[in-house]
GROMACS .gro file of C-alpha atoms in nm:
model
  511
    1MET     CA    1   0.183  14.633   1.963
    2ALA     CA    2   0.560  14.666   1.942
    3ILE     CA    3   0.752  14.965   2.069
    4GLY     CA    4   0.789  15.229   1.799
    5GLN     CA    5   0.491  15.117   1.589
    6GLN     CA    6   0.213  15.356   1.506
    7SER     CA    7  -0.097  15.331   1.721
    8GLN     CA    8  -0.457  15.391   1.624
    9ILE     CA    9  -0.462  15.703   1.844
   10VAL     CA   10  -0.430  16.028   1.653
   11ASP     CA   11  -0.373  16.383   1.770
   12SER     CA   12  -0.576  16.692   1.678
   13ARG     CA   13  -0.400  16.712   1.337
   14GLY     CA   14  -0.474  16.352   1.247
   15ARG     CA   15  -0.118  16.226   1.302
   16HIS     CA   16  -0.076  15.876   1.444
   17LEU     CA   17   0.103  15.858   1.779
   18ARG     CA   18   0.387  15.613   1.835
   19VAL     CA   19   0.403  15.371   2.128
   20VAL     CA   20   0.677  15.473   2.370
   21ALA     CA   21   0.782  15.274   2.677
   22ARG     CA   22   0.937  15.443   2.978
   23SER     CA   23   1.105  15.282   3.278
   24ASP     CA   24   1.133  15.432   3.625
   25ALA     CA   25   1.370  15.177   3.779
   26TYR     CA   26   1.706  15.009   3.714
   27GLU     CA   27   1.745  14.670   3.551
   28ASN     CA   28   2.042  14.444   3.482
   29THR     CA   29   2.000  14.192   3.202
   30LEU     CA   30   2.317  14.009   3.305
   31THR     CA   31   2.220  13.945   3.668
   32GLY     CA   32   1.846  13.952   3.604
   33HIS     CA   33   1.785  14.236   3.849
   34GLY     CA   34   1.466  14.422   3.756
   35THR     CA   35   1.376  14.172   3.481
   36ASP     CA   36   1.145  13.873   3.474
   37ARG     CA   37   1.430  13.661   3.619
   38ASP     CA   38   1.436  13.874   3.935
   39LYS     CA   39   1.291  13.669   4.221
   40THR     CA   40   1.162  13.978   4.398
   41SER     CA   41   0.964  14.095   4.094
   42SER     CA   42   0.693  13.840   4.172
   43THR     CA   43   0.640  13.967   4.527
   44ARG     CA   44   0.287  14.091   4.578
   45ILE     CA   45   0.067  14.182   4.872
   46LYS     CA   46  -0.142  13.880   4.952
   47PRO     CA   47  -0.513  13.949   4.896
   48VAL     CA   48  -0.700  13.976   5.224
   49SER     CA   49  -1.003  13.753   5.238
   50PRO     CA   50  -1.322  13.872   5.410
   51SER     CA   51  -1.296  13.846   5.787
   52THR     CA   52  -1.569  13.584   5.814
   53ASP     CA   53  -1.351  13.300   5.943
   54ARG     CA   54  -1.492  13.310   6.294
   55GLN     CA   55  -1.322  12.993   6.413
   56THR     CA   56  -0.974  13.118   6.320
   57TRP     CA   57  -1.009  13.439   6.521
   58GLU     CA   58  -1.161  13.249   6.811
   59ASP     CA   59  -0.874  12.999   6.812
   60ILE     CA   60  -0.614  13.277   6.811
   61TYR     CA   61  -0.772  13.450   7.109
   62HIS     CA   62  -0.826  13.135   7.315
   63GLY     CA   63  -0.515  12.945   7.204
   64ASP     CA   64  -0.236  13.200   7.149
   65ASP     CA   65  -0.112  13.385   7.455
   66LEU     CA   66   0.031  13.677   7.258
   67GLY     CA   67  -0.283  13.702   7.047
   68ALA     CA   68  -0.494  13.727   7.361
   69ARG     CA   69  -0.253  13.971   7.526
   70MET     CA   70  -0.270  14.206   7.227
   71VAL     CA   71  -0.643  14.246   7.286
   72ASP     CA   72  -0.669  14.214   7.663
   73GLU     CA   73  -0.392  14.460   7.744
   74LEU     CA   74  -0.546  14.735   7.530
   75VAL     CA   75  -0.896  14.683   7.667
   76ASP     CA   76  -0.776  14.663   8.028
   77GLU     CA   77  -0.583  14.989   7.992
   78MET     CA   78  -0.883  15.166   7.839
   79LEU     CA   79  -1.091  15.088   8.148
   80ARG     CA   80  -0.823  15.064   8.419
   81ARG     CA   81  -0.865  15.414   8.563
   82TRP     CA   82  -1.232  15.444   8.463
   83ILE     CA   83  -1.398  15.788   8.433
   84ARG     CA   84  -1.488  16.100   8.626
   85LEU     CA   85  -1.801  16.314   8.589
   86ASN     CA   86  -1.840  16.691   8.616
   87VAL     CA   87  -2.203  16.778   8.688
   88THR     CA   88  -2.397  17.103   8.726
   89MET     CA   89  -2.756  17.018   8.816
   90ARG     CA   90  -2.891  17.373   8.785
   91ASP     CA   91  -2.786  17.735   8.819
   92ASP     CA   92  -2.852  17.761   9.193
   93ALA     CA   93  -2.716  17.415   9.284
   94ASP     CA   94  -2.431  17.408   9.533
   95SER     CA   95  -2.115  17.207   9.484
   96GLN     CA   96  -2.224  16.936   9.728
   97GLU     CA   97  -2.538  16.862   9.528
   98ASN     CA   98  -2.338  16.838   9.207
   99VAL     CA   99  -2.085  16.603   9.365
  100GLU     CA  100  -2.363  16.381   9.502
  101ALA     CA  101  -2.528  16.358   9.159
  102ALA     CA  102  -2.200  16.253   8.999
  103SER     CA  103  -2.141  15.998   9.275
  104GLU     CA  104  -2.487  15.848   9.233
  105MET     CA  105  -2.433  15.815   8.859
  106MET     CA  106  -2.105  15.632   8.917
  107GLN     CA  107  -2.288  15.399   9.155
  108ALA     CA  108  -2.560  15.337   8.896
  109LEU     CA  109  -2.296  15.238   8.640
  110ASP     CA  110  -2.142  14.998   8.890
  111GLU     CA  111  -2.480  14.840   8.964
  112LEU     CA  112  -2.518  14.766   8.593
  113ASP     CA  113  -2.164  14.617   8.584
  114ALA     CA  114  -2.088  14.873   8.315
  115PRO     CA  115  -1.706  14.841   8.334
  116GLU     CA  116  -1.723  14.462   8.296
  117LYS     CA  117  -1.979  14.478   8.015
  118LEU     CA  118  -1.779  14.741   7.828
  119SER     CA  119  -1.464  14.533   7.868
  120GLU     CA  120  -1.637  14.229   7.721
  121ALA     CA  121  -1.784  14.426   7.431
  122LEU     CA  122  -1.451  14.591   7.346
  123THR     CA  123  -1.279  14.252   7.358
  124TRP     CA  124  -1.517  14.085   7.111
  125ALA     CA  125  -1.500  14.391   6.887
  126GLN     CA  126  -1.124  14.341   6.858
  127VAL     CA  127  -1.147  13.963   6.822
  128PHE     CA  128  -1.439  13.937   6.578
  129GLY     CA  129  -1.464  14.286   6.428
  130GLY     CA  130  -1.772  14.407   6.612
  131SER     CA  131  -2.000  14.368   6.913
  132LEU     CA  132  -2.316  14.512   7.065
  133ILE     CA  133  -2.448  14.587   7.412
  134PHE     CA  134  -2.823  14.553   7.441
  135ILE     CA  135  -2.958  14.818   7.681
  136GLY     CA  136  -3.238  14.671   7.889
  137ALA     CA  137  -3.435  14.997   7.900
  138ASP     CA  138  -3.800  14.990   8.000
  139ASP     CA  139  -3.977  15.268   7.811
  140GLY     CA  140  -4.327  15.128   7.865
  141GLY     CA  141  -4.358  14.981   7.517
  142GLY     CA  142  -4.329  14.612   7.595
  143PRO     CA  143  -4.151  14.340   7.394
  144ASP     CA  144  -4.336  14.426   7.073
  145SER     CA  145  -4.181  14.773   7.067
  146MET     CA  146  -3.819  14.654   7.063
  147SER     CA  147  -3.800  14.711   6.688
  148GLN     CA  148  -3.903  15.075   6.735
  149PRO     CA  149  -3.674  15.363   6.840
  150LEU     CA  150  -3.616  15.400   7.212
  151ARG     CA  151  -3.841  15.664   7.369
  152GLU     CA  152  -3.583  15.844   7.577
  153ASN     CA  153  -3.826  16.069   7.764
  154ALA     CA  154  -4.038  15.769   7.867
  155ILE     CA  155  -3.763  15.553   8.015
  156ARG     CA  156  -3.869  15.413   8.350
  157SER     CA  157  -3.556  15.217   8.433
  158ILE     CA  158  -3.252  15.049   8.284
  159LYS     CA  159  -3.241  14.699   8.427
  160PHE     CA  160  -2.944  14.531   8.259
  161LEU     CA  161  -2.675  14.536   7.992
  162ASP     CA  162  -2.624  14.229   7.772
  163VAL     CA  163  -2.326  14.175   7.539
  164TYR     CA  164  -2.339  14.014   7.193
  165ASP     CA  165  -2.053  13.963   6.951
  166ARG     CA  166  -2.107  14.010   6.579
  167TRP     CA  167  -2.182  13.640   6.527
  168ASP     CA  168  -2.469  13.655   6.775
  169VAL     CA  169  -2.667  13.907   6.570
  170ASP     CA  170  -2.778  13.973   6.214
  171ILE     CA  171  -2.837  14.313   6.057
  172ALA     CA  172  -3.211  14.308   5.993
  173SER     CA  173  -3.251  14.643   5.814
  174GLU     CA  174  -3.060  14.958   5.724
  175TYR     CA  175  -3.148  15.325   5.695
  176GLY     CA  176  -3.250  15.383   5.336
  177ASP     CA  177  -3.288  15.761   5.308
  178PRO     CA  178  -2.974  15.898   5.137
  179LEU     CA  179  -3.051  16.246   5.273
  180GLN     CA  180  -3.020  16.131   5.634
  181PRO     CA  181  -2.687  16.118   5.824
  182LYS     CA  182  -2.731  15.747   5.910
  183TYR     CA  183  -2.788  15.637   5.550
  184GLY     CA  184  -2.657  15.284   5.495
  185GLN     CA  185  -2.605  15.215   5.865
  186PRO     CA  186  -2.794  14.938   6.047
  187GLU     CA  187  -3.139  15.039   6.170
  188THR     CA  188  -3.241  14.714   6.337
  189TYR     CA  189  -3.058  14.400   6.451
  190ARG     CA  190  -3.190  14.048   6.493
  191LEU     CA  191  -3.057  13.885   6.808
  192ARG     CA  192  -2.966  13.520   6.786
  193SER     CA  193  -2.910  13.307   7.096
  194SER     CA  194  -2.781  12.952   7.073
  195GLY     CA  195  -2.911  12.691   7.314
  196SER     CA  196  -2.718  12.608   7.626
  197VAL     CA  197  -2.696  12.245   7.515
  198THR     CA  198  -2.414  12.164   7.273
  199GLY     CA  199  -2.549  12.124   6.922
  200ALA     CA  200  -2.878  12.298   6.991
  201ALA     CA  201  -3.022  12.487   6.696
  202ASN     CA  202  -3.013  12.866   6.686
  203MET     CA  203  -3.333  13.042   6.779
  204ILE     CA  204  -3.437  13.381   6.648
  205ASP     CA  205  -3.526  13.586   6.953
  206GLN     CA  206  -3.593  13.951   6.884
  207VAL     CA  207  -3.555  14.234   6.635
  208VAL     CA  208  -3.412  14.533   6.820
  209HIS     CA  209  -3.375  14.895   6.706
  210GLU     CA  210  -3.023  15.036   6.699
  211THR     CA  211  -3.112  15.310   6.950
  212ARG     CA  212  -3.141  15.033   7.209
  213MET     CA  213  -2.788  14.916   7.135
  214LEU     CA  214  -2.432  15.030   7.197
  215ARG     CA  215  -2.218  14.931   6.900
  216PHE     CA  216  -1.841  14.872   6.907
  217ASP     CA  217  -1.635  14.818   6.592
  218GLY     CA  218  -1.298  14.659   6.522
  219VAL     CA  219  -1.040  14.776   6.270
  220ARG     CA  220  -1.167  15.050   6.040
  221VAL     CA  221  -1.254  14.942   5.684
  222ASN     CA  222  -1.398  15.111   5.377
  223LYS     CA  223  -1.753  15.062   5.254
  224ARG     CA  224  -1.661  14.795   4.999
  225ARG     CA  225  -1.494  14.575   5.258
  226LEU     CA  226  -1.771  14.654   5.505
  227LEU     CA  227  -2.015  14.510   5.254
  228ARG     CA  228  -1.804  14.195   5.205
  229ASN     CA  229  -1.788  14.151   5.582
  230GLY     CA  230  -2.164  14.157   5.615
  231GLY     CA  231  -2.178  14.507   5.762
  232TRP     CA  232  -1.899  14.461   6.016
  233HIS     CA  233  -1.540  14.576   6.053
  234ASP     CA  234  -1.222  14.367   6.056
  235PRO     CA  235  -1.085  14.184   6.360
  236ALA     CA  236  -0.753  14.307   6.496
  237TYR     CA  237  -0.599  13.971   6.398
  238VAL     CA  238  -0.640  14.020   6.023
  239ARG     CA  239  -0.322  14.227   5.996
  240VAL     CA  240  -0.110  14.038   6.250
  241GLU     CA  241  -0.204  13.676   6.180
  242LYS     CA  242   0.103  13.609   5.963
  243VAL     CA  243   0.336  13.782   6.210
  244LEU     CA  244   0.191  13.574   6.494
  245GLN     CA  245   0.255  13.258   6.293
  246ASP     CA  246   0.615  13.357   6.215
  247PHE     CA  247   0.684  13.450   6.575
  248GLY     CA  248   0.540  13.127   6.709
  249LEU     CA  249   0.738  12.928   6.452
  250SER     CA  250   1.063  13.104   6.543
  251TRP     CA  251   1.029  13.026   6.912
  252SER     CA  252   0.914  12.673   6.839
  253SER     CA  253   1.222  12.622   6.621
  254ALA     CA  254   1.440  12.755   6.902
  255SER     CA  255   1.288  12.505   7.144
  256HIS     CA  256   1.355  12.220   6.900
  257LEU     CA  257   1.713  12.338   6.870
  258LEU     CA  258   1.754  12.335   7.248
  259ALA     CA  259   1.612  11.984   7.268
  260ASP     CA  260   1.889  11.871   7.031
  261PHE     CA  261   2.146  12.118   7.161
  262ALA     CA  262   2.436  11.874   7.228
  263PRO     CA  263   2.380  11.537   7.056
  264MET     CA  264   2.601  11.235   7.125
  265VAL     CA  265   2.827  11.131   6.835
  266PHE     CA  266   2.934  10.763   6.821
  267THR     CA  267   3.215  10.644   6.596
  268SER     CA  268   3.306  10.282   6.537
  269PRO     CA  269   3.547  10.119   6.289
  270GLY     CA  270   3.365   9.939   6.011
  271LEU     CA  271   3.027  10.093   6.096
  272SER     CA  272   2.935  10.152   5.734
  273ASP     CA  273   3.025   9.792   5.642
  274THR     CA  274   2.806   9.661   5.921
  275LEU     CA  275   2.512   9.870   5.802
  276ALA     CA  276   2.568   9.754   5.445
  277LEU     CA  277   2.530   9.391   5.555
  278ASP     CA  278   2.186   9.460   5.704
  279GLY     CA  279   2.333   9.511   6.046
  280ALA     CA  280   2.116   9.806   6.137
  281GLY     CA  281   1.951   9.604   6.412
  282VAL     CA  282   2.286   9.515   6.565
  283VAL     CA  283   2.399   9.878   6.559
  284MET     CA  284   2.073   9.998   6.712
  285GLU     CA  285   2.097   9.741   6.990
  286ARG     CA  286   2.450   9.854   7.062
  287LEU     CA  287   2.343  10.218   7.085
  288LEU     CA  288   2.051  10.136   7.315
  289GLN     CA  289   2.281   9.946   7.549
  290MET     CA  290   2.524  10.236   7.560
  291ASP     CA  291   2.245  10.484   7.635
  292LEU     CA  292   2.105  10.256   7.908
  293CYS     CA  293   2.444  10.231   8.076
  294ARG     CA  294   2.493  10.607   8.055
  295SER     CA  295   2.157  10.666   8.224
  296THR     CA  296   2.188  10.402   8.498
  297VAL     CA  297   2.553  10.363   8.596
  298ARG     CA  298   2.671  10.691   8.439
  299MET     CA  299   2.933  10.511   8.236
  300VAL     CA  300   2.948  10.404   7.871
  301PRO     CA  301   3.133  10.085   7.770
  302ILE     CA  302   3.313  10.124   7.437
  303ASP     CA  303   3.534   9.886   7.243
  304GLU     CA  304   3.876   9.948   7.105
  305GLY     CA  305   3.864  10.205   6.829
  306GLU     CA  306   3.517  10.334   6.930
  307SER     CA  307   3.446  10.682   7.066
  308LEU     CA  308   3.149  10.865   7.211
  309GLU     CA  309   3.141  11.242   7.252
  310ARG     CA  310   2.902  11.536   7.257
  311LYS     CA  311   2.896  11.787   6.973
  312ALA     CA  312   2.751  12.125   7.076
  313THR     CA  313   2.512  12.287   6.831
  314PRO     CA  314   2.630  12.640   6.745
  315VAL     CA  315   2.372  12.904   6.838
  316THR     CA  316   2.576  13.212   6.755
  317GLY     CA  317   2.346  13.505   6.675
  318MET     CA  318   2.030  13.325   6.791
  319PRO     CA  319   1.951  13.571   7.077
  320ASN     CA  320   1.986  13.870   6.845
  321LEU     CA  321   1.764  13.703   6.587
  322LEU     CA  322   1.493  13.629   6.842
  323ALA     CA  323   1.516  13.990   6.966
  324LEU     CA  324   1.441  14.109   6.613
  325PHE     CA  325   1.136  13.882   6.602
  326ILE     CA  326   1.023  14.043   6.929
  327LEU     CA  327   1.051  14.390   6.778
  328ARG     CA  328   0.863  14.277   6.468
  329MET     CA  329   0.586  14.136   6.685
  330CYS     CA  330   0.562  14.459   6.886
  331ALA     CA  331   0.548  14.666   6.568
  332ALA     CA  332   0.260  14.457   6.434
  333ALA     CA  333   0.073  14.473   6.764
  334ARG     CA  334   0.151  14.846   6.808
  335MET     CA  335   0.254  14.778   7.166
  336PRO     CA  336   0.580  14.844   7.354
  337VAL     CA  337   0.795  14.551   7.460
  338THR     CA  338   0.722  14.621   7.825
  339LYS     CA  339   0.348  14.569   7.770
  340LEU     CA  340   0.347  14.280   7.524
  341PHE     CA  341   0.625  14.077   7.688
  342GLY     CA  342   0.636  14.225   8.036
  343GLN     CA  343   1.005  14.316   8.034
  344SER     CA  344   1.239  14.523   7.819
  345PRO     CA  345   1.529  14.330   7.667
  346ALA     CA  346   1.873  14.453   7.768
  347GLY     CA  347   1.978  14.757   7.571
  348LEU     CA  348   1.628  14.844   7.452
  349ASN     CA  349   1.531  15.152   7.654
  350THR     CA  350   1.554  14.997   7.998
  351THR     CA  351   1.361  15.284   8.160
  352ALA     CA  352   1.070  15.228   7.919
  353GLU     CA  353   0.935  15.579   7.988
  354GLY     CA  354   0.928  15.669   7.620
  355ASP     CA  355   0.753  15.343   7.533
  356LEU     CA  356   0.492  15.390   7.805
  357SER     CA  357   0.427  15.748   7.697
  358PHE     CA  358   0.362  15.630   7.342
  359TRP     CA  359   0.144  15.348   7.470
  360TYR     CA  360  -0.070  15.568   7.695
  361ASP     CA  361  -0.118  15.817   7.412
  362ARG     CA  362  -0.249  15.536   7.194
  363VAL     CA  363  -0.482  15.409   7.466
  364GLU     CA  364  -0.620  15.758   7.526
  365GLY     CA  365  -0.682  15.792   7.155
  366ARG     CA  366  -0.876  15.465   7.150
  367GLN     CA  367  -1.078  15.579   7.450
  368LYS     CA  368  -1.194  15.882   7.254
  369THR     CA  369  -1.270  15.699   6.929
  370ASP     CA  370  -1.408  15.367   7.056
  371LEU     CA  371  -1.547  15.427   7.404
  372ARG     CA  372  -1.653  15.788   7.459
  373LYS     CA  373  -1.959  15.803   7.233
  374PRO     CA  374  -2.137  15.484   7.349
  375LEU     CA  375  -2.056  15.553   7.714
  376MET     CA  376  -2.188  15.909   7.692
  377TYR     CA  377  -2.511  15.773   7.538
  378LEU     CA  378  -2.551  15.521   7.820
  379ILE     CA  379  -2.498  15.788   8.087
  380LYS     CA  380  -2.751  16.015   7.918
  381LEU     CA  381  -3.014  15.739   7.927
  382LEU     CA  382  -2.942  15.683   8.296
  383TRP     CA  383  -2.998  16.054   8.363
  384LEU     CA  384  -3.336  16.031   8.188
  385ALA     CA  385  -3.450  15.714   8.367
  386LYS     CA  386  -3.728  15.786   8.616
  387ASP     CA  387  -3.568  15.567   8.881
  388GLY     CA  388  -3.218  15.679   8.784
  389PRO     CA  389  -2.971  15.883   8.989
  390THR     CA  390  -3.162  16.210   8.936
  391ASN     CA  391  -3.516  16.070   8.897
  392GLY     CA  392  -3.530  16.143   8.526
  393VAL     CA  393  -3.390  16.497   8.539
  394GLU     CA  394  -3.089  16.551   8.317
  395PRO     CA  395  -2.843  16.802   8.466
  396LYS     CA  396  -2.818  17.144   8.308
  397SER     CA  397  -2.463  17.059   8.204
  398TRP     CA  398  -2.241  16.758   8.253
  399SER     CA  399  -1.929  16.613   8.103
  400MET     CA  400  -1.731  16.292   8.122
  401ASP     CA  401  -1.354  16.255   8.116
  402PHE     CA  402  -1.130  15.952   8.134
  403GLU     CA  403  -0.890  15.944   8.425
  404LYS     CA  404  -0.525  16.000   8.340
  405LEU     CA  405  -0.341  15.675   8.281
  406TRP     CA  406  -0.002  15.807   8.381
  407GLN     CA  407   0.015  15.816   8.761
  408LEU     CA  408   0.263  16.034   8.947
  409SER     CA  409   0.465  15.912   9.243
  410GLN     CA  410   0.417  16.072   9.586
  411VAL     CA  411   0.723  16.292   9.539
  412GLU     CA  412   0.617  16.395   9.188
  413GLU     CA  413   0.264  16.469   9.312
  414THR     CA  414   0.395  16.693   9.591
  415GLN     CA  415   0.624  16.884   9.356
  416ALA     CA  416   0.346  16.927   9.101
  417ARG     CA  417   0.112  17.071   9.364
  418LYS     CA  418   0.381  17.310   9.483
  419THR     CA  419   0.437  17.436   9.129
  420GLN     CA  420   0.062  17.470   9.077
  421SER     CA  421   0.031  17.668   9.401
  422GLU     CA  422   0.294  17.918   9.286
  423THR     CA  423   0.116  17.954   8.952
  424ASP     CA  424  -0.218  18.010   9.127
  425ASN     CA  425  -0.069  18.286   9.343
  426ASN     CA  426   0.059  18.464   9.032
  427TYR     CA  427  -0.285  18.441   8.870
  428ILE     CA  428  -0.453  18.578   9.182
  429ASP     CA  429  -0.205  18.867   9.219
  430THR     CA  430  -0.255  18.970   8.857
  431GLY     CA  431  -0.633  18.944   8.881
  432VAL     CA  432  -0.669  18.661   8.629
  433VAL     CA  433  -0.867  18.443   8.871
  434THR     CA  434  -1.017  18.484   9.215
  435PRO     CA  435  -0.921  18.295   9.532
  436GLU     CA  436  -1.270  18.144   9.537
  437GLU     CA  437  -1.225  18.001   9.187
  438ILE     CA  438  -0.890  17.849   9.280
  439ALA     CA  439  -1.027  17.697   9.600
  440GLN     CA  440  -1.326  17.546   9.420
  441SER     CA  441  -1.114  17.415   9.132
  442ARG     CA  442  -0.846  17.253   9.348
  443PHE     CA  443  -1.047  17.123   9.642
  444GLY     CA  444  -1.415  17.148   9.544
  445GLY     CA  445  -1.439  16.795   9.405
  446ASP     CA  446  -1.381  16.457   9.561
  447ARG     CA  447  -1.007  16.484   9.493
  448TYR     CA  448  -0.738  16.739   9.416
  449SER     CA  449  -0.753  16.872   9.061
  450PHE     CA  450  -0.499  17.061   8.853
  451GLU     CA  451  -0.771  17.185   8.617
  452THR     CA  452  -0.893  17.542   8.675
  453GLN     CA  453  -1.265  17.609   8.635
  454LEU     CA  454  -1.380  17.970   8.603
  455ASP     CA  455  -1.702  18.090   8.763
  456GLN     CA  456  -1.864  18.223   8.447
  457GLU     CA  457  -2.187  18.321   8.619
  458MET     CA  458  -2.005  18.538   8.872
  459ARG     CA  459  -1.801  18.701   8.598
  460GLU     CA  460  -2.109  18.770   8.386
  461ALA     CA  461  -2.291  18.915   8.686
  462GLU     CA  462  -2.002  19.148   8.762
  463ALA     CA  463  -1.986  19.257   8.399
  464GLU     CA  464  -2.361  19.334   8.388
  465ALA     CA  465  -2.370  19.513   8.724
  466GLU     CA  466  -2.413  19.896   8.712
  467PRO     CA  467  -2.088  20.079   8.785
  468GLU     CA  468  -2.068  20.258   9.120
  469PRO     CA  469  -2.130  20.637   9.093
  470GLU     CA  470  -1.823  20.852   9.114
  471PRO     CA  471  -1.800  21.064   9.430
  472GLU     CA  472  -1.900  21.429   9.393
  473PRO     CA  473  -1.605  21.670   9.374
  474ALA     CA  474  -1.522  21.844   9.700
  475PRO     CA  475  -1.593  22.219   9.732
  476MET     CA  476  -1.326  22.449   9.603
  477MET     CA  477  -1.269  22.584   9.955
  478GLN     CA  478  -1.132  22.253  10.084
  479PRO     CA  479  -0.822  22.248   9.861
  480LEU     CA  480  -0.756  22.618   9.946
  481ASP     CA  481  -0.783  22.547  10.316
  482GLU     CA  482  -0.532  22.270  10.277
  483PHE     CA  483  -0.300  22.504  10.085
  484TYR     CA  484  -0.316  22.781  10.349
  485ARG     CA  485  -0.257  22.531  10.624
  486LYS     CA  486   0.061  22.414  10.459
  487VAL     CA  487   0.202  22.764  10.394
  488GLY     CA  488   0.093  22.902  10.733
  489ALA     CA  489  -0.124  23.186  10.588
  490GLN     CA  490  -0.484  23.278  10.659
  491PRO     CA  491  -0.738  23.267  10.378
  492GLU     CA  492  -0.922  23.582  10.284
  493LEU     CA  493  -1.271  23.594  10.424
  494PRO     CA  494  -1.577  23.757  10.276
  495LEU     CA  495  -1.639  24.114  10.390
  496ASP     CA  496  -1.964  24.023  10.567
  497GLN     CA  497  -1.785  23.783  10.806
  498PRO     CA  498  -1.578  23.909  11.104
  499PRO     CA  499  -1.222  23.796  11.127
  500PRO     CA  500  -1.168  23.496  11.351
  501THR     CA  501  -1.041  23.552  11.704
  502PRO     CA  502  -0.675  23.458  11.717
  503VAL     CA  503  -0.592  23.169  11.947
  504PRO     CA  504  -0.295  23.253  12.171
  505SER     CA  505  -0.013  23.013  12.150
  506ALA     CA  506   0.181  22.875  12.440
  507GLY     CA  507   0.420  23.134  12.594
  508ASP     CA  508   0.240  23.426  12.434
  509ASP     CA  509   0.248  23.719  12.687
  510ARG     CA  510  -0.046  23.892  12.519
  511ALA     CA  511  -0.285  23.619  12.625
   0.00000   0.00000   0.00000
C-alpha cells in the first residue's frame, strides 16, 4: 500500500485511516547514506547456532593458547586460595573442638581431591557449556538405587568424586510438576562412558538421580536456547570465537610480514624483453646463482647496468594496531591485559592495580554464582556421612567463605593490624565489644582475622539475668553525723541518753 492511501483500518467513527511513514534517522539520497545503497544498512548480528559443535570447542581449548588461557586462568583463580570454614559444633563446644572439626573437614575434602575435581568440572563447564560431578555416596541402597534420590541421613561414606562433561551424559528425565520449584530441570541423568580403546562403542552405564550430582553450567542462556542446546548452557567460546579468529589472523599476518620484511630487488636492463622471449628459466637461474653466492661467499656478482638492493617494508602504525587487537581480545575475554597476556603494554596502566581489582571482583562473583552452592552441598553430605569428619553429626551452625584473593604485603599486613588494634581499643573503651570477643575474633582461629565475631550467647545471658538489687538507703542519722563532723558541732541527743563524756584534747589543762 502506498504512502497516503486509505487503509482498511477504520476508527470509532468509521473513518478510514491513512498510511503514514515516519523516519527516526538521517538519510542522504545523493551519497546513499541511510538508503538501500548504504553498505552499513545490511549489517546484521549473525545468528548464533546451537552450541552443539563439540569438536570446535574442543579444538579451541586444546589448540589455541589464548582460548585455553581464558578458561584456565579464571578457574585457577577461583580455587587458588581455596576456602575456610567456621564451625560451631554445639552450644557448649569450646573453640578448640570447633577448629578441629573444621580442620578435619578440610582434610576430608583433600582426600577426595575436591579442589582438583572442582577445577576439572569448572573447566569443562566453560569449554562445553556444562559438566557434572558424580558423588560416590554409599547410602546403603546399592547400584539399583542410583536413580532414586540420595538418602542423606543414611549416608555411610563418600568414597570418590567423578567428573563428566556434558557430552558424557544424557538427560534421562525432568521434573514434571509445574507447582514444584525444580519444574523443567533434570531429574535423572544417564551416564555414558566410552571405551578406552579408540573407536570403541559407547556403553550406557547408569541412570543417576540429580541429588547424587553436582552440576556446573557455562554461559547463562534463556529457556528457548536451553532447549535447543539439549538442556545445557553455552560454552564460553560462543561469544569470543570470532574475536579469537581475528586476533590469530592479525598476528599471523604480522608474522608473514616479518618474514618478507626486507625483500631483495634485482634490476637488469632488458629484463622484460628476456621474459617475453620465454627466458624465464634463464632469469630464474641467474637469480638462484646470485642468492647462492650471497649465502656462501657473502658477495653477489652483478653485470654492468644491474643492481641488487633491499627494500624495507613499511610497518608504520603496526604496533599500535596490534595493541588495539590486544584490547579487543581482553574485552571479549573480560580479562585484564596482565592476566591474559602476562604483561601490561607500555602506557596501559603499568601498575595494573586497577585491572587486578576489577579481575578479582569478577572472580569473587563467579565463586558465589558457580561454586558456592555445589560446594556447600558436598560439605553438608560429608558432615552427614557416618565415617565423615564428625561421624555423621552435622554441626549446630557452620559457614564457608572463600579466602580473599588480594594478598597484602608484609608491610601492608603490619599496618592493617595496627589500625585494627586502635579500632578495637576504641570499641572496648566505649563498651561496644568485650576484650574476650576481640581476643577470640583476632586470635581464636588458625590465623589472624580482621572479622569481629560477637558472643551472642553471652550477650543474651547478660540481658536475661536478673538485675542486682539496689542497696538499702542508709539511716538518716549517718548523713547528719557527717554534717556535724564537717561543721564541728555536736548533734542533739535524745533526752533519755546522757551526754557523751568530752575527750580532752592535747594541751588541755582541765584534763
